[in-house]
Tab-separated table of C-alpha atoms in Angstrom:
chain	number	residue	atom	x	y	z
A	1	MET	CA	129.883	77.643	102.384
A	2	GLU	CA	126.663	77.705	100.333
A	3	LEU	CA	126.750	79.709	97.118
A	4	ALA	CA	123.656	81.648	98.227
A	5	HIS	CA	125.805	83.142	100.983
A	6	TYR	CA	127.639	85.258	98.429
A	7	SER	CA	124.469	87.194	97.597
A	8	ASP	CA	124.842	88.861	101.003
A	9	TYR	CA	128.036	90.441	99.691
A	10	ALA	CA	125.962	92.429	97.213
A	11	VAL	CA	123.436	93.550	99.828
A	12	ARG	CA	126.141	94.622	102.283
A	13	LEU	CA	127.938	96.695	99.664
A	14	VAL	CA	124.809	98.377	98.269
A	15	ASN	CA	123.618	99.312	101.747
A	16	THR	CA	126.791	101.200	102.631
A	17	GLU	CA	125.078	104.143	100.947
A	18	GLU	CA	121.699	105.748	101.684
A	19	PRO	CA	121.118	108.180	98.802
A	20	ALA	CA	117.860	109.608	100.157
A	21	ARG	CA	119.561	110.473	103.444
A	22	ASN	CA	122.787	111.605	101.753
A	23	LYS	CA	124.793	109.106	103.828
A	24	ASP	CA	127.809	107.085	102.725
A	25	SER	CA	129.769	104.859	105.113
A	26	LEU	CA	132.178	103.573	102.467
A	27	THR	CA	134.806	106.249	103.032
A	28	SER	CA	137.923	104.420	104.237
A	29	VAL	CA	140.050	101.318	103.855
A	30	ASP	CA	138.756	100.011	107.189
A	31	ALA	CA	135.157	100.375	105.979
A	32	VAL	CA	135.990	98.330	102.875
A	33	ARG	CA	137.750	95.660	104.919
A	34	ALA	CA	134.717	95.348	107.155
A	35	LEU	CA	132.683	94.205	104.147
A	36	PHE	CA	134.827	91.086	103.810
A	37	GLY	CA	134.831	90.252	107.481
A	38	ALA	CA	137.728	90.221	109.876
A	39	GLY	CA	140.739	88.075	109.129
A	40	THR	CA	140.015	87.202	105.490
A	41	GLN	CA	142.902	87.117	103.062
A	42	MET	CA	141.252	89.534	100.627
A	43	ALA	CA	140.548	92.111	103.350
A	44	ARG	CA	144.266	92.366	104.037
A	45	ARG	CA	144.865	93.282	100.391
A	46	VAL	CA	142.582	96.365	100.424
A	47	THR	CA	144.270	99.656	99.504
A	48	ASP	CA	143.137	103.268	99.238
A	49	THR	CA	142.491	102.755	95.515
A	50	ASP	CA	139.917	100.084	96.305
A	51	VAL	CA	137.632	102.592	98.025
A	52	THR	CA	136.824	104.296	94.721
A	53	ARG	CA	136.533	100.965	92.911
A	54	PHE	CA	134.110	99.630	95.507
A	55	ARG	CA	131.912	102.698	95.126
A	56	ASN	CA	131.736	102.130	91.391
A	57	VAL	CA	130.729	98.488	91.814
A	58	ARG	CA	128.215	99.531	94.468
A	59	GLY	CA	126.452	101.856	92.043
A	60	ARG	CA	126.216	99.137	89.422
A	61	LEU	CA	124.841	96.608	91.917
A	62	ARG	CA	122.246	99.118	93.123
A	63	SER	CA	121.135	99.546	89.507
A	64	VAL	CA	120.434	95.798	89.396
A	65	PHE	CA	118.235	96.065	92.491
A	66	GLU	CA	116.480	99.170	91.152
A	67	ALA	CA	115.654	97.483	87.850
A	68	ALA	CA	114.393	94.321	89.565
A	69	ASP	CA	112.371	96.308	92.104
A	70	GLY	CA	110.853	98.381	89.297
A	71	GLY	CA	109.742	95.265	87.421
A	72	ASP	CA	112.252	95.545	84.564
A	73	HIS	CA	113.679	92.061	85.010
A	74	VAL	CA	115.357	91.924	81.600
A	75	LEU	CA	117.345	95.056	82.408
A	76	ALA	CA	118.264	93.652	85.828
A	77	VAL	CA	119.642	90.498	84.210
A	78	ASP	CA	121.527	92.465	81.534
A	79	LEU	CA	123.171	94.659	84.168
A	80	LEU	CA	124.093	91.640	86.250
A	81	ASN	CA	125.520	89.780	83.242
A	82	SER	CA	127.700	92.799	82.521
A	83	LEU	CA	129.181	92.524	86.014
A	84	LEU	CA	129.675	88.767	85.677
A	85	MET	CA	131.577	89.213	82.416
A	86	GLU	CA	133.808	91.915	83.871
A	87	PHE	CA	134.422	90.118	87.166
A	88	PRO	CA	134.523	86.345	86.523
A	89	VAL	CA	134.571	83.955	89.468
A	90	SER	CA	137.084	81.243	90.307
A	91	PRO	CA	135.136	78.271	91.706
A	92	GLN	CA	137.016	75.786	93.817
A	93	VAL	CA	136.070	72.648	95.746
A	94	SER	CA	136.813	73.144	99.407
A	95	GLY	CA	136.394	71.297	102.697
A	96	HIS	CA	137.619	73.989	105.070
A	97	GLU	CA	138.718	71.174	107.388
A	98	THR	CA	135.050	70.653	108.274
A	99	LEU	CA	134.014	67.042	108.757
A	100	ASP	CA	130.575	65.527	108.235
A	101	ASP	CA	128.901	62.967	110.506
A	102	ASP	CA	131.035	60.191	109.001
A	103	GLY	CA	134.285	62.031	109.635
A	104	ARG	CA	134.818	62.972	106.017
A	105	PRO	CA	135.463	66.504	104.701
A	106	ASP	CA	132.288	68.448	104.014
A	107	TRP	CA	133.079	69.169	100.362
A	108	HIS	CA	131.374	72.148	98.746
A	109	ILE	CA	131.913	74.816	96.104
A	110	HIS	CA	133.827	77.848	97.265
A	111	LEU	CA	134.765	80.959	95.287
A	112	ALA	CA	138.518	81.228	95.414
A	113	GLU	CA	140.083	84.613	96.098
A	114	HIS	CA	142.671	84.921	93.322
A	115	PRO	CA	141.810	88.236	91.587
A	116	SER	CA	144.243	91.019	90.853
A	117	ASN	CA	142.840	93.325	93.538
A	118	ALA	CA	140.374	93.321	96.438
A	119	SER	CA	137.592	95.188	94.642
A	120	ALA	CA	137.639	92.758	91.709
A	121	GLY	CA	137.456	89.832	94.118
A	122	TYR	CA	134.547	91.266	96.040
A	123	ALA	CA	132.691	92.257	92.849
A	124	ALA	CA	133.079	88.721	91.491
A	125	MET	CA	131.683	87.113	94.646
A	126	ALA	CA	128.856	89.643	95.032
A	127	SER	CA	127.793	89.389	91.385
A	128	PHE	CA	127.915	85.599	91.353
A	129	GLY	CA	125.963	85.361	94.601
A	130	LEU	CA	123.324	87.738	93.295
A	131	ALA	CA	123.085	85.779	90.041
A	132	PHE	CA	122.676	82.547	92.000
A	133	HIS	CA	119.862	84.043	94.075
A	134	LEU	CA	118.140	85.560	91.030
A	135	THR	CA	118.125	82.335	89.031
A	136	ALA	CA	117.091	80.232	92.033
A	137	HIS	CA	114.257	82.438	93.278
A	138	GLY	CA	113.427	84.928	90.511
A	139	PRO	CA	114.359	88.596	89.930
A	140	GLU	CA	111.273	89.772	91.821
A	141	ARG	CA	113.046	88.586	94.980
A	142	LEU	CA	115.518	91.482	94.671
A	143	GLY	CA	113.948	94.494	96.325
A	144	LEU	CA	114.436	97.960	97.770
A	145	CYS	CA	112.918	98.908	101.114
A	146	GLN	CA	109.518	100.606	100.801
A	147	ALA	CA	109.919	102.554	104.062
A	148	THR	CA	110.626	106.126	102.987
A	149	PRO	CA	113.351	107.319	102.866
A	150	CYS	CA	115.285	104.079	103.481
A	151	ARG	CA	115.535	102.285	100.096
A	152	ASN	CA	118.054	99.748	101.375
A	153	ALA	CA	118.479	96.599	99.282
A	154	TYR	CA	117.211	93.240	100.497
A	155	LEU	CA	116.744	89.673	99.280
A	156	ASP	CA	113.235	88.324	99.720
A	157	THR	CA	113.372	84.799	101.103
A	158	SER	CA	109.786	84.717	102.408
A	159	THR	CA	107.631	81.764	101.405
A	160	ASN	CA	104.869	83.942	99.932
A	161	ARG	CA	107.057	86.603	98.307
A	162	SER	CA	105.587	89.234	100.597
A	163	ARG	CA	108.658	91.049	101.887
A	164	ARG	CA	108.595	94.832	101.349
A	165	TYR	CA	111.086	96.146	103.906
A	166	CYS	CA	114.773	95.633	104.604
A	167	SER	CA	114.299	95.126	108.358
A	168	ASP	CA	111.736	94.769	111.126
A	169	ARG	CA	112.571	98.313	112.184
A	170	CYS	CA	111.576	99.741	108.807
A	171	ALA	CA	108.450	97.565	108.681
A	172	THR	CA	107.356	98.853	112.091
A	173	ARG	CA	108.054	102.462	111.137
A	174	ALA	CA	106.051	102.102	107.916
A	175	ASN	CA	103.132	100.445	109.713
A	176	VAL	CA	103.036	103.196	112.340
A	177	ALA	CA	103.108	105.881	109.635
A	178	ALA	CA	100.272	104.152	107.759
A	179	TYR	CA	98.230	103.869	110.974
A	180	ARG	CA	98.658	107.571	111.739
A	181	ALA	CA	97.715	108.478	108.164
A	182	ARG	CA	94.506	106.435	108.466
A	183	LYS	CA	93.644	108.137	111.755
A	184	ARG	CA	94.163	111.585	110.218
A	185	LEU	CA	91.933	110.625	107.289
A	186	GLU	CA	89.238	109.336	109.637
A	187	ALA	CA	89.421	112.562	111.669
A	188	ASP	CA	89.126	114.688	108.529
A	189	GLU	CA	86.154	112.672	107.296
A	190	SER	CA	84.505	112.929	110.703
A	191	ALA	CA	85.008	116.704	110.735
A	192	ARG	CA	83.542	117.031	107.232
A	193	SER	CA	80.563	114.885	108.217
A	194	GLY	CA	80.019	117.057	111.286
A	195	ARG	CA	80.044	120.235	109.225
A	196	THR	CA	77.596	118.705	106.742
A	197	ALA	CA	75.280	117.674	109.565
A	198	GLU	CA	75.379	121.204	111.065
A	199	THR	CA	74.548	122.750	107.675
A	200	ALA	CA	71.630	120.391	107.218
A	201	GLN	CA	70.367	121.177	110.708
A	202	ASP	CA	70.555	124.943	110.117
A	203	SER	CA	68.626	124.568	106.869
A	204	GLN	CA	65.970	122.557	108.636
A	205	VAL	CA	65.606	125.199	111.380
A	206	LEU	CA	65.197	127.973	108.811
A	207	SER	CA	62.652	125.912	106.938
A	208	GLU	CA	60.662	125.305	110.119
A	209	ARG	CA	60.648	129.027	110.986
A	210	ARG	CA	59.324	130.032	107.557
A	211	PRO	CA	55.448	130.091	107.482
A	212	SER	CA	53.810	127.584	105.196
A	213	GLY	CA	50.389	127.278	103.574
A	214	PRO	CA	48.228	130.004	101.896
A	215	GLU	CA	48.561	132.405	104.836
A	216	GLY	CA	52.325	132.091	104.870
A	217	GLN	CA	52.555	132.450	101.106
A	218	GLY	CA	50.373	135.554	101.199
A	219	ARG	CA	52.462	137.065	103.936
A	220	HIS	CA	55.622	136.262	101.965
A	221	ARG	CA	54.160	138.024	98.861
A	222	ALA	CA	53.153	141.008	100.953
A	223	ASN	CA	56.608	141.313	102.394
A	224	ALA	CA	58.088	141.061	98.922
A	225	VAL	CA	55.782	143.855	97.609
A	226	ALA	CA	56.602	146.028	100.601
A	227	SER	CA	60.293	145.543	100.049
A	228	THR	CA	59.933	146.437	96.346
A	229	SER	CA	57.917	149.563	97.108
A	230	SER	CA	60.367	150.661	99.760
A	231	ALA	CA	63.257	150.171	97.395
A	232	GLY	CA	61.563	152.289	94.711
A	233	THR	CA	60.665	155.222	97.018
A	234	VAL	CA	62.858	158.274	96.780
A	235	PRO	CA	63.373	159.875	100.206
């Protein structure tokens, strides 16, 4: 098992909660066990107490993603180091009875599951995996989905560091929303341009109807005098 695999532990745990939608799926022992995967030794050790512990670790891991996503990489590293100190890992060379092409065990580093409780074990693996990903790819590769109101955590593994969404579904939803917003803006601008054109046309019509030249100016002055005289006459 590659060490980068353990970073998925952090993402899975963080995304059990959607704060903007007021949703939380981490509410039972079975939900906690599902994070480990079926049949793992640590999953069988989960108790009711671990539910609260997992929620606490989840909040701290989300803070790492929030700091990294906000550009405060020093804070992200400090928060992650705090988790690593509290939940140290137990590395172990393992073959998992997997053989390579030459028939020899496929030796690799594995994080042994020997902690005092399930939440400590999961926190150790999640924190170590996240630290491995951060140091290998950079803290800017830890992100939160930009599709409102999702904000799920993700790990950017794109070649050009361009990922902004946690899934294709969120990317599609955000693109559709942006397209509709552009269309509304274009419609508003078109309507404003139409009103401006109508105003200009009305002004031109009025200007064309108004007499010009000496005769028109004289008539305009005569009308003005007549209006003044009429206004000053007492009935």
